């Protein structure tokens, strides 16, 4: 079996065998299914989409219907090794509180989000004067679920101000392919990033 | 009456009776020396007996969960929407067992049975049952049927509570647990509603301290009221409003106390039908079993410690407008299970039908229930394949 989404392939490298994992916005459970089979990970996915919840159940992935904006108060402090959230932080009502919650429940967390300072976004806004629409940000401003877009620099500043430590970072294009330019100047050339954060 | 049996029905079914002569010790301290359980089965037990599913019924449920007893039946069994060939609990793959609980009034030993010691009906002298007592009697039924391990134990409402108790008390005897629209224990409000129902029955002059049979009567009026109040808690405000609104039976208000609104007429009808078919002492007993249910109590009130005993995979389902056992009550069980690191999936299904939703067809409920049960069936078939493989090696 393999993971079709490249970000998930990177994430799974950062997760130790036999760990306890909470996957926030787990979709149809591909990551947890992979981790369960390849790394004997025990975990739960939280999801609100009916269809995806059923897909998880059909795969045998533990899935719990829960709205992430309501917080994680039903999970105890430091009860998971890793809390993962892919492509959803920017859709949270309060991404900062979400991050705090993730680090309360988990020993470390892994988040991925699109970079609003990516050169195409900057170009789109500067030249067209419109909110950028791209592969990683496919919605228009009025119907987008992405209500808290940020840049890599914004995110890193948030982490710093809250005493959160970034252990790892992988930057790439929407396919998560790395390029020399993304490594040299990530906030301009990186389209999406995966951060691994701890206290 | 069905003109023809629908293709996805288990068809005409016949109840069977199992008799037990080994005394059953009860939580209340008393013992039932012998008893009978009436049950039905649907589907075929496979050769290694790995595909058996036990259905536990709710407050007023019976052993008749699916199919028809005769072509004259007006309605099929109480969970026919979910049990049958190709349905969520697929009788092409599972051997399904449903029984009437001890203390019931549909054929299992209960208050209307004859007490062998006196030669008279037990009536109010029938011991008060608890959920663990039911589970113990169900374990024996499994042994009687030759089922060592159930593929799944499934139940809604009070039935879900039995499934939960099973998972804690008999983790080795089951592989999966499905708990629908249930709660880990009753709230004060739940108990209060039950008490109103009991008072309605017990204050009926025809109740005669539970010995109404000796007086050739039944506490009809009390049972009617009990059912009416119970029924209100099964529906949602929305579904009642939708069904009846403020519609009148006639075209004008009569300024009297007879039935005027449609909802009154409906409740009276529900009460009347029920009072003629259900035994009052059984109703009292069932509501007490609900009130006493509290599997965490044996673990210092810690539900997660209680469910840590379990080994099965769990599916929990709640319904958005259920206020009898609200989604938050199911979530208490889910949280205890995740804390204990057990395999669990949970969905809160959007439905206007309140607590009754667990009995009513609903696309999303069917999708998730069926996805789970298909895995249970695959697992049962794998168990069989593995055992056959091992047998071949020998």
Coordinates of C-alpha atoms in Angstrom, one line a residue:
Chain A
X1 CA 0.0 0.0 0.0
X2 CA 1.1 3.6 -0.5
X3 CA -0.1 7.1 0.2
X4 CA -1.3 8.9 -2.8
X5 CA -1.0 12.3 -1.1
X6 CA 2.7 13.4 -1.0
X7 CA 2.2 15.3 2.3
X8 CA 1.0 12.2 4.0
X9 CA 4.1 10.3 2.8
X10 CA 6.3 12.9 4.5
X11 CA 4.3 12.9 7.7
X12 CA 4.4 9.2 8.1
X13 CA 8.2 9.5 8.2
X14 CA 7.9 11.6 11.3
X15 CA 5.7 9.2 13.2
X16 CA 7.3 6.4 15.3
X17 CA 6.0 2.9 15.3
X18 CA 3.5 2.0 18.0
X19 CA 2.6 5.6 18.8
X20 CA -0.8 6.9 19.7
X21 CA -2.0 9.3 17.0
X22 CA -4.9 11.7 16.8
X23 CA -5.7 12.9 13.2
X24 CA -7.7 16.0 13.2
X25 CA -9.8 16.3 10.0
X26 CA -8.8 12.7 9.0
X27 CA -10.8 12.6 5.8
X28 CA -11.4 9.1 4.6
X29 CA -8.7 7.8 6.9
X30 CA -5.8 7.1 4.5
X31 CA -3.1 8.2 6.8
X32 CA -4.4 6.3 9.8
X33 CA -5.0 3.2 7.7
X34 CA -1.4 3.4 6.4
X35 CA 0.1 4.0 9.9
X36 CA -2.0 1.2 11.4
X37 CA -0.8 -1.3 8.9
X38 CA 2.8 -0.2 8.5
X39 CA 3.7 1.2 11.9
X40 CA 1.2 -0.5 14.2
X41 CA 0.0 2.9 15.3
X42 CA -3.1 3.1 17.4
X43 CA -5.2 6.2 16.6
X44 CA -8.4 8.0 16.1
X45 CA -9.5 10.3 13.3
X46 CA -11.8 13.2 14.0
X47 CA -14.0 14.2 11.1
X48 CA -17.4 15.9 10.4
X49 CA -18.1 14.9 6.8
X50 CA -20.7 12.1 6.7
X51 CA -19.4 10.4 3.6
X52 CA -15.8 10.4 4.8
X53 CA -16.8 9.0 8.2
X54 CA -18.5 6.1 6.5
X55 CA -15.4 5.5 4.3
X56 CA -13.2 5.4 7.5
X57 CA -15.6 2.8 9.1
X58 CA -15.5 0.8 5.9
X59 CA -11.7 0.7 6.1
X60 CA -11.7 -0.2 9.8
X61 CA -10.2 3.1 10.8
X62 CA -11.4 4.5 14.1
X63 CA -13.3 7.7 13.4
X64 CA -15.2 10.0 15.7
X65 CA -17.6 12.6 14.5
X66 CA -16.5 15.8 16.1
X67 CA -16.4 19.5 15.1
X68 CA -12.8 20.7 15.7
X69 CA -13.9 24.3 16.3
X70 CA -15.5 23.0 19.5
X71 CA -12.0 22.1 20.8
X72 CA -10.6 18.9 22.1
X73 CA -11.7 19.1 25.7
X74 CA -12.8 15.4 25.6
X75 CA -9.2 14.4 25.2
X76 CA -6.8 14.4 28.2
X77 CA -3.5 16.3 28.5
X78 CA -0.6 14.6 26.8
X79 CA -2.6 11.5 26.0
X80 CA -1.3 11.2 22.4
X81 CA 2.2 11.0 21.0
X82 CA 1.3 12.9 17.9
X83 CA -1.6 15.1 16.9
X84 CA -1.8 15.6 13.2
X85 CA -3.8 18.2 11.2
X86 CA -3.4 18.3 7.4
X87 CA -4.7 21.2 5.3
X88 CA -7.2 22.3 7.9
X89 CA -5.5 24.8 10.3
X90 CA -6.4 27.7 8.0
X91 CA -10.1 26.7 8.1
X92 CA -10.3 26.8 11.9
X93 CA -12.0 29.7 13.7
X94 CA -9.0 30.2 16.0
X95 CA -5.9 28.5 14.6
X96 CA -3.8 29.7 17.6
X97 CA -6.2 28.1 20.1
X98 CA -6.2 24.9 18.0
X99 CA -2.5 24.7 18.1
X100 CA -2.5 25.2 21.8
X101 CA -5.1 22.4 22.1
X102 CA -3.1 20.1 19.9
X103 CA 0.0 20.6 22.1
X104 CA -2.0 20.1 25.2
X105 CA -3.3 16.7 24.0
X106 CA -0.2 15.6 22.1
X107 CA 3.5 15.5 22.9
X108 CA 4.0 16.9 19.5
X109 CA 1.9 18.0 16.5
X110 CA 2.2 18.0 12.8
X111 CA 0.4 20.6 10.7
X112 CA 0.3 21.4 7.0
X113 CA -1.1 24.6 5.4
X114 CA -0.8 26.6 2.2
X115 CA 1.6 29.6 2.2
X116 CA -0.1 32.8 1.3
X117 CA 3.3 34.5 0.6
X118 CA 4.0 32.0 -2.2
X119 CA 5.2 34.0 -5.2
X120 CA 2.2 33.1 -7.3
X121 CA -0.2 34.4 -4.6
X122 CA 1.8 37.6 -4.3
X123 CA 1.8 37.9 -8.1
X124 CA -1.9 37.2 -8.4
X125 CA -2.7 39.9 -5.8
X126 CA -0.2 42.4 -7.0
X127 CA -1.0 42.2 -10.7
X128 CA -4.6 41.1 -10.9
X129 CA -5.6 42.8 -7.7
X130 CA -7.8 39.8 -6.8
X131 CA -7.6 37.2 -4.0
X132 CA -5.4 34.4 -5.3
X133 CA -6.9 31.3 -6.6
X134 CA -4.5 28.4 -7.2
X135 CA -4.2 24.6 -7.0
X136 CA -3.6 24.7 -3.2
X137 CA -6.2 27.5 -2.7
X138 CA -8.9 26.6 -5.2
X139 CA -11.8 28.6 -3.7
X140 CA -13.0 32.1 -4.3
X141 CA -12.9 34.6 -1.4
X142 CA -16.7 34.4 -0.6
X143 CA -17.0 30.7 -0.4
X144 CA -13.7 29.6 0.8
X145 CA -13.4 27.5 4.0
X146 CA -9.9 29.0 4.4
X147 CA -10.7 31.9 6.7
X148 CA -7.3 32.3 8.3
X149 CA -4.7 32.2 5.6
X150 CA -1.2 32.9 6.7
X151 CA 2.4 32.8 5.5
X152 CA 5.2 30.6 6.7
X153 CA 6.7 33.6 8.5
X154 CA 3.4 34.3 10.2
X155 CA 3.2 30.8 11.4
X156 CA 6.7 30.7 12.7
X157 CA 6.1 34.0 14.5
X158 CA 3.0 32.6 16.2
X159 CA 5.0 29.5 17.3
X160 CA 7.7 31.7 18.7
X161 CA 5.3 34.0 20.6
X162 CA 3.6 30.9 22.2
X163 CA 6.9 29.1 23.1
X164 CA 6.3 26.4 20.6
X165 CA 9.4 24.8 19.1
X166 CA 9.5 23.8 15.4
X167 CA 11.4 20.5 15.2
X168 CA 11.1 19.9 11.5
X169 CA 9.8 21.7 8.4
X170 CA 9.3 20.4 4.9
X171 CA 8.5 22.9 2.2
X172 CA 7.4 22.1 -1.3
X173 CA 5.0 22.9 -4.1
X174 CA 1.4 21.6 -4.1
X175 CA 2.8 18.1 -4.9
X176 CA 5.2 18.5 -2.0
X177 CA 8.1 18.3 -4.3
X178 CA 11.1 20.2 -3.0
X179 CA 13.1 22.5 -5.2
X180 CA 16.4 24.3 -4.6
X181 CA 14.5 27.6 -4.6
X182 CA 12.0 26.5 -2.0
X183 CA 14.9 25.6 0.3
X184 CA 16.7 28.9 -0.3
X185 CA 13.7 31.2 0.0
X186 CA 10.8 29.2 1.4
X187 CA 8.4 32.0 2.2
X188 CA 8.5 33.1 -1.4
X189 CA 8.9 29.8 -3.3
X190 CA 7.2 27.3 -1.0
X191 CA 3.6 26.7 -1.7
X192 CA 2.8 24.3 1.1
X193 CA 4.6 23.4 4.3
X194 CA 4.6 20.7 6.9
X195 CA 5.6 21.7 10.3
X196 CA 6.4 19.5 13.2
X197 CA 6.0 21.4 16.5
X198 CA 6.5 20.7 20.1
X199 CA 6.5 22.6 23.4
Chain B
X1 CA -50.7 -7.7 6.0
X2 CA -48.1 -8.1 3.3
X3 CA -49.7 -9.2 0.0
X4 CA -46.4 -10.9 -0.7
X5 CA -43.3 -11.1 1.5
X6 CA -40.8 -8.4 0.4
X7 CA -37.6 -9.7 -1.2
X8 CA -35.4 -8.1 1.5
X9 CA -37.5 -9.7 4.3
X10 CA -36.4 -12.7 6.3
X11 CA -40.0 -14.0 5.5
X12 CA -42.2 -16.0 7.8
X13 CA -40.4 -16.7 11.1
X14 CA -41.3 -18.9 14.0
X15 CA -40.3 -18.2 17.6
X16 CA -38.6 -20.9 19.6
X17 CA -38.3 -21.5 23.3
X18 CA -35.2 -22.5 25.3
X19 CA -35.7 -23.9 28.8
X20 CA -33.1 -23.5 31.5
X21 CA -33.0 -25.5 34.7
X22 CA -29.7 -24.2 36.1
X23 CA -30.6 -21.6 38.7
X24 CA -29.8 -18.0 37.7
X25 CA -28.5 -15.8 40.5
X26 CA -29.7 -12.3 40.2
X27 CA -28.3 -9.0 41.3
X28 CA -31.1 -8.4 43.8
X29 CA -29.9 -11.5 45.7
X30 CA -32.8 -13.7 44.6
X31 CA -32.5 -16.7 42.3
X32 CA -34.6 -18.0 39.4
X33 CA -34.5 -21.8 39.6
X34 CA -35.7 -22.3 36.1
X35 CA -36.9 -20.1 33.3
X36 CA -37.7 -20.0 29.6
X37 CA -36.4 -17.6 27.0
X38 CA -38.4 -17.1 23.8
X39 CA -36.2 -16.2 20.8
X40 CA -36.1 -16.0 17.0
X41 CA -33.3 -16.6 14.6
X42 CA -32.7 -15.4 11.1
X43 CA -30.0 -16.5 8.6
X44 CA -27.8 -19.6 8.9
X45 CA -25.1 -20.3 11.5
X46 CA -21.9 -21.1 9.7
X47 CA -20.0 -24.3 10.3
X48 CA -17.6 -22.8 12.9
X49 CA -20.3 -20.7 14.5
X50 CA -18.5 -17.4 13.9
X51 CA -21.2 -15.4 12.3
X52 CA -23.8 -15.1 15.1
X53 CA -25.2 -11.6 16.0
X54 CA -27.2 -11.0 19.1
X55 CA -29.9 -8.3 19.1
X56 CA -30.8 -6.9 22.5
X57 CA -34.2 -5.2 22.6
X58 CA -35.3 -1.9 24.2
X59 CA -37.9 -1.1 26.8
X60 CA -41.0 -2.5 25.1
X61 CA -39.2 -4.6 22.5
X62 CA -39.7 -8.4 21.9
X63 CA -37.9 -11.3 20.3
X64 CA -39.8 -10.6 17.1
X65 CA -37.2 -8.3 15.5
X66 CA -37.7 -9.1 11.8
X67 CA -40.0 -10.9 9.4
X68 CA -43.6 -11.9 9.8
X69 CA -45.3 -14.5 12.0
X70 CA -48.0 -15.0 9.4
X71 CA -49.4 -13.5 6.2
X72 CA -52.0 -11.9 8.4
X73 CA -49.5 -9.8 10.3
X74 CA -50.1 -6.1 9.8
X75 CA -46.5 -5.2 10.5
X76 CA -43.1 -7.0 10.4
X77 CA -40.8 -7.3 13.5
X78 CA -39.7 -4.2 15.3
X79 CA -36.3 -3.8 13.6
X80 CA -37.2 -5.2 10.2
X81 CA -35.8 -2.0 8.5
X82 CA -32.3 -3.1 9.6
X83 CA -32.4 -6.9 9.6
X84 CA -32.8 -9.0 6.5
X85 CA -31.1 -10.2 3.3
X86 CA -28.9 -7.3 2.0
X87 CA -29.9 -5.0 4.9
X88 CA -27.4 -3.6 7.5
X89 CA -27.6 -6.8 9.5
X90 CA -27.4 -8.9 6.5
X91 CA -29.0 -12.3 7.0
X92 CA -27.2 -13.7 3.9
X93 CA -24.1 -13.4 6.0
X94 CA -25.1 -13.4 9.6
X95 CA -27.0 -15.8 11.9
X96 CA -29.1 -13.3 13.9
X97 CA -30.6 -14.1 17.3
X98 CA -33.1 -12.0 19.1
X99 CA -34.8 -12.9 22.4
X100 CA -37.4 -11.6 24.7
X101 CA -35.7 -10.6 28.0
X102 CA -36.4 -12.2 31.3
X103 CA -39.2 -10.4 33.0
X104 CA -40.7 -9.6 29.6
X105 CA -44.3 -10.3 28.6
X106 CA -43.9 -11.7 25.1
X107 CA -43.1 -15.3 26.0
X108 CA -40.0 -15.4 28.2
X109 CA -40.5 -16.1 31.9
X110 CA -41.8 -12.9 33.5
X111 CA -44.4 -11.5 35.8
X112 CA -47.3 -13.1 33.8
X113 CA -45.6 -16.6 34.0
X114 CA -46.7 -19.2 36.5
X115 CA -44.5 -19.4 39.6
X116 CA -43.8 -23.1 40.0
X117 CA -43.6 -22.7 43.8
X118 CA -47.1 -21.2 44.1
X119 CA -48.9 -22.3 41.0
X120 CA -50.0 -18.7 40.5
X121 CA -48.7 -15.9 38.3
X122 CA -45.6 -14.3 39.7
X123 CA -47.1 -10.9 39.2
X124 CA -45.3 -8.3 41.4
X125 CA -43.3 -11.1 43.1
X126 CA -41.2 -11.6 40.0
X127 CA -37.7 -10.4 40.9
X128 CA -36.6 -7.0 39.7
X129 CA -34.1 -7.6 36.9
X130 CA -31.0 -5.7 36.0
X131 CA -29.0 -5.3 32.8
X132 CA -26.2 -7.6 34.1
X133 CA -28.9 -10.3 34.9
X134 CA -30.2 -10.1 31.4
X135 CA -26.6 -10.4 30.0
X136 CA -26.1 -13.5 32.2
X137 CA -29.2 -15.1 30.8
X138 CA -28.2 -14.2 27.3
X139 CA -24.8 -15.8 27.8
X140 CA -26.7 -19.0 28.6
X141 CA -28.8 -18.7 25.6
X142 CA -25.6 -18.4 23.5
X143 CA -24.3 -21.6 25.2
X144 CA -27.6 -23.3 24.5
X145 CA -27.3 -22.4 20.8
X146 CA -23.6 -23.5 20.7
X147 CA -22.2 -20.0 20.2
X148 CA -19.0 -19.5 22.0
X149 CA -18.1 -16.1 20.5
X150 CA -20.6 -13.6 19.1
X151 CA -19.5 -11.8 15.9
X152 CA -21.4 -8.8 17.3
X153 CA -23.8 -7.8 20.1
X154 CA -26.1 -5.1 18.9
X155 CA -28.7 -2.9 20.5
X156 CA -30.5 0.4 20.6
X157 CA -31.5 2.4 23.7
X158 CA -31.9 -0.1 26.6
X159 CA -30.6 -2.7 24.1
X160 CA -27.5 -0.7 23.6
X161 CA -27.0 -0.7 27.4
X162 CA -27.1 -4.5 27.3
X163 CA -24.5 -4.5 24.5
X164 CA -22.3 -2.2 26.6
X165 CA -22.6 -4.4 29.6
X166 CA -21.8 -7.4 27.5
X167 CA -18.6 -5.8 26.2
X168 CA -17.4 -5.1 29.8
X169 CA -18.5 -8.4 31.4
X170 CA -17.8 -10.9 28.6
X171 CA -15.0 -9.5 26.4
X172 CA -13.9 -13.0 25.4
X173 CA -17.3 -13.9 24.1
X174 CA -17.7 -11.2 21.5
X175 CA -15.8 -9.5 18.7
X176 CA -17.8 -6.4 18.1
X177 CA -20.3 -4.1 19.9
X178 CA -22.9 -1.8 18.4
X179 CA -24.5 0.7 20.7
X180 CA -27.2 2.9 19.3
X181 CA -28.9 5.9 21.0
X182 CA -27.9 4.7 24.4
X183 CA -26.4 6.2 27.6
X184 CA -23.8 5.0 30.1
X185 CA -26.5 5.5 32.9
X186 CA -29.7 7.5 33.3
X187 CA -29.8 11.1 34.3
X188 CA -32.1 12.4 37.1
X189 CA -34.5 13.6 34.4
X190 CA -34.6 10.1 32.8
X191 CA -35.4 8.6 36.1
X192 CA -38.0 11.2 36.8
X193 CA -39.9 10.3 33.6
X194 CA -39.7 6.7 34.5
X195 CA -41.1 7.4 38.0
X196 CA -44.0 9.3 36.5
X197 CA -44.8 6.3 34.3
X198 CA -44.6 4.0 37.3
X199 CA -46.7 6.2 39.5
X200 CA -49.3 6.3 36.7
X201 CA -49.5 2.5 36.8
X202 CA -49.3 2.0 40.5
X203 CA -51.9 4.7 41.3
X204 CA -54.5 3.1 39.0
X205 CA -57.2 1.5 41.2
X206 CA -57.1 -1.6 39.0
X207 CA -53.4 -2.1 39.8
X208 CA -54.2 -3.9 43.1
X209 CA -50.6 -3.9 44.2
X210 CA -49.6 -5.7 41.1
X211 CA -52.1 -8.5 41.6
X212 CA -54.5 -7.3 39.0
X213 CA -54.6 -10.8 37.4
X214 CA -56.2 -12.2 40.6
X215 CA -58.9 -9.6 40.1
X216 CA -59.3 -10.4 36.4
X217 CA -58.4 -6.9 35.4
X218 CA -55.5 -4.8 34.2
X219 CA -54.4 -1.3 35.1
X220 CA -55.3 0.0 31.7
X221 CA -55.6 3.6 32.6
X222 CA -52.2 3.7 34.3
X223 CA -50.5 1.9 31.5
X224 CA -52.0 4.2 29.0
X225 CA -50.6 7.2 30.8
X226 CA -47.2 5.6 31.3
X227 CA -47.0 5.0 27.5
X228 CA -48.2 8.5 26.7
X229 CA -45.5 10.1 28.8
X230 CA -42.9 7.6 27.5
X231 CA -43.9 8.3 23.9
X232 CA -43.5 12.0 24.3
X233 CA -39.9 11.4 25.3
X234 CA -39.3 9.2 22.3
X235 CA -40.3 11.8 19.8
X236 CA -38.7 15.2 19.2
X237 CA -40.5 18.5 19.5
X238 CA -39.8 18.9 15.8
X239 CA -41.3 15.6 14.7
X240 CA -44.4 16.1 16.8
X241 CA -44.8 19.5 15.4
X242 CA -44.3 18.3 11.9
X243 CA -46.7 15.4 12.3
X244 CA -49.5 17.2 14.2
X245 CA -48.8 20.9 14.6
X246 CA -51.8 22.4 16.3
X247 CA -54.2 20.5 14.0
X248 CA -57.7 19.9 15.4
X249 CA -59.7 16.8 14.9
X250 CA -62.8 18.8 14.1
X251 CA -62.9 22.2 12.4
X252 CA -63.4 24.2 15.6
X253 CA -62.4 24.5 19.3
X254 CA -65.1 23.1 21.6
X255 CA -64.0 24.6 24.9
X256 CA -64.2 21.2 26.5
X257 CA -61.8 18.5 27.8
X258 CA -62.4 15.9 25.2
X259 CA -59.9 15.1 22.5
X260 CA -59.5 18.2 20.3
X261 CA -56.0 18.3 19.0
X262 CA -54.6 15.6 16.8
X263 CA -51.6 15.1 19.0
X264 CA -54.0 14.2 21.9
X265 CA -55.8 11.7 19.7
X266 CA -52.5 10.2 18.6
X267 CA -51.2 9.8 22.2
X268 CA -54.4 8.3 23.4
X269 CA -54.3 5.8 20.5
X270 CA -50.7 4.9 21.3
X271 CA -51.6 4.5 25.0
X272 CA -54.6 2.4 24.3
X273 CA -52.9 -0.1 22.0
X274 CA -50.1 -0.5 24.3
X275 CA -52.2 -0.9 27.5
X276 CA -54.0 -3.9 25.9
X277 CA -50.8 -5.7 24.9
X278 CA -48.2 -4.9 27.5
X279 CA -48.0 -6.2 31.1
X280 CA -47.9 -3.5 33.8
X281 CA -45.5 -5.4 36.1
X282 CA -43.1 -5.9 33.1
X283 CA -43.3 -2.2 32.4
X284 CA -42.4 -1.4 36.0
X285 CA -39.5 -3.9 36.0
X286 CA -38.1 -2.7 32.7
X287 CA -38.1 0.9 33.8
X288 CA -36.3 -0.1 37.0
X289 CA -33.6 -2.0 35.0
X290 CA -33.1 1.2 33.2
X291 CA -32.8 3.3 36.3
X292 CA -30.3 0.9 37.9
X293 CA -28.1 0.6 34.9
X294 CA -24.6 1.9 35.7
X295 CA -21.7 -0.3 34.6
X296 CA -19.2 2.3 35.9
X297 CA -20.4 1.8 39.5
X298 CA -18.4 -1.4 39.8
X299 CA -15.3 0.5 38.8
X300 CA -15.5 3.4 41.3
X301 CA -17.7 5.4 38.9
X302 CA -14.9 5.5 36.3
X303 CA -16.5 4.5 33.0
X304 CA -13.2 4.4 31.2
X305 CA -11.9 1.8 33.7
X306 CA -15.1 -0.2 33.1
X307 CA -14.8 -0.2 29.3
X308 CA -11.1 -0.9 29.6
X309 CA -12.3 -4.5 30.3
X310 CA -13.7 -4.7 26.7
X311 CA -11.7 -6.1 23.8
X312 CA -14.2 -5.7 21.0
X313 CA -14.4 -3.1 18.3
X314 CA -17.2 -0.5 18.9
X315 CA -19.6 1.4 16.8
X316 CA -21.7 4.1 18.5
X317 CA -24.5 6.0 16.8
X318 CA -26.6 8.8 18.2
X319 CA -29.3 11.0 16.7
X320 CA -29.3 14.8 16.5
X321 CA -32.8 15.4 18.0
X322 CA -32.8 12.6 20.5
X323 CA -33.3 14.2 23.9
X324 CA -34.1 11.0 25.9
X325 CA -30.5 9.8 25.3
X326 CA -28.9 12.8 23.7
X327 CA -25.8 12.6 21.5
X328 CA -23.7 13.9 24.5
X329 CA -24.6 10.7 26.4
X330 CA -23.2 8.5 23.6
X331 CA -20.2 10.7 23.5
X332 CA -19.5 9.9 27.2
X333 CA -19.2 6.3 26.2
X334 CA -17.0 7.2 23.2
X335 CA -14.7 9.3 25.4
X336 CA -14.4 6.5 27.9
X337 CA -13.5 4.1 25.1
X338 CA -10.8 6.4 23.5
X339 CA -9.3 7.1 26.9
X340 CA -9.1 3.3 27.4
X341 CA -7.5 3.0 23.9
X342 CA -10.3 0.8 22.5
X343 CA -11.2 0.7 18.9
X344 CA -14.3 2.9 18.4
X345 CA -16.1 4.8 15.7
X346 CA -18.9 7.2 16.4
X347 CA -21.4 9.1 14.3
X348 CA -24.1 11.6 15.3
X349 CA -26.8 11.1 12.6
X350 CA -29.0 14.0 11.6
X351 CA -32.6 12.9 12.1
X352 CA -35.9 14.8 13.0
X353 CA -37.3 11.7 14.8
X354 CA -35.9 12.0 18.3
X355 CA -35.1 8.8 20.2
X356 CA -37.3 6.7 17.9
X357 CA -34.8 7.5 15.0
X358 CA -32.9 4.3 15.8
X359 CA -35.9 2.3 14.5
X360 CA -36.6 4.4 11.4
X361 CA -35.0 4.1 8.0
X362 CA -32.3 6.8 7.5
X363 CA -29.8 6.9 4.7
X364 CA -26.8 7.9 6.6
X365 CA -27.5 5.7 9.6
X366 CA -27.9 2.7 7.2
X367 CA -24.6 3.7 5.4
X368 CA -22.4 3.7 8.5
X369 CA -24.2 0.8 10.3
X370 CA -23.9 -1.3 7.1
X371 CA -20.2 -0.4 6.6
X372 CA -19.4 -1.5 10.1
X373 CA -21.4 -4.7 9.9
X374 CA -19.8 -5.6 6.5
X375 CA -16.4 -5.6 8.3
X376 CA -17.9 -7.7 11.0
X377 CA -19.1 -10.2 8.4
X378 CA -15.7 -10.2 6.6
X379 CA -14.0 -10.8 10.0
X380 CA -16.3 -13.7 10.8
X381 CA -15.6 -15.2 7.4
X382 CA -11.8 -14.8 8.0
X383 CA -12.1 -16.5 11.4
X384 CA -13.8 -19.4 9.6
X385 CA -11.1 -19.5 6.8
X386 CA -8.3 -19.4 9.4
X387 CA -9.8 -22.2 11.4
X388 CA -10.3 -24.2 8.3
X389 CA -6.7 -23.6 7.3
X390 CA -5.5 -24.7 10.7
X391 CA -7.7 -27.8 10.5
X392 CA -6.1 -28.6 7.1
X393 CA -2.6 -28.3 8.6
X394 CA -3.5 -30.9 11.2

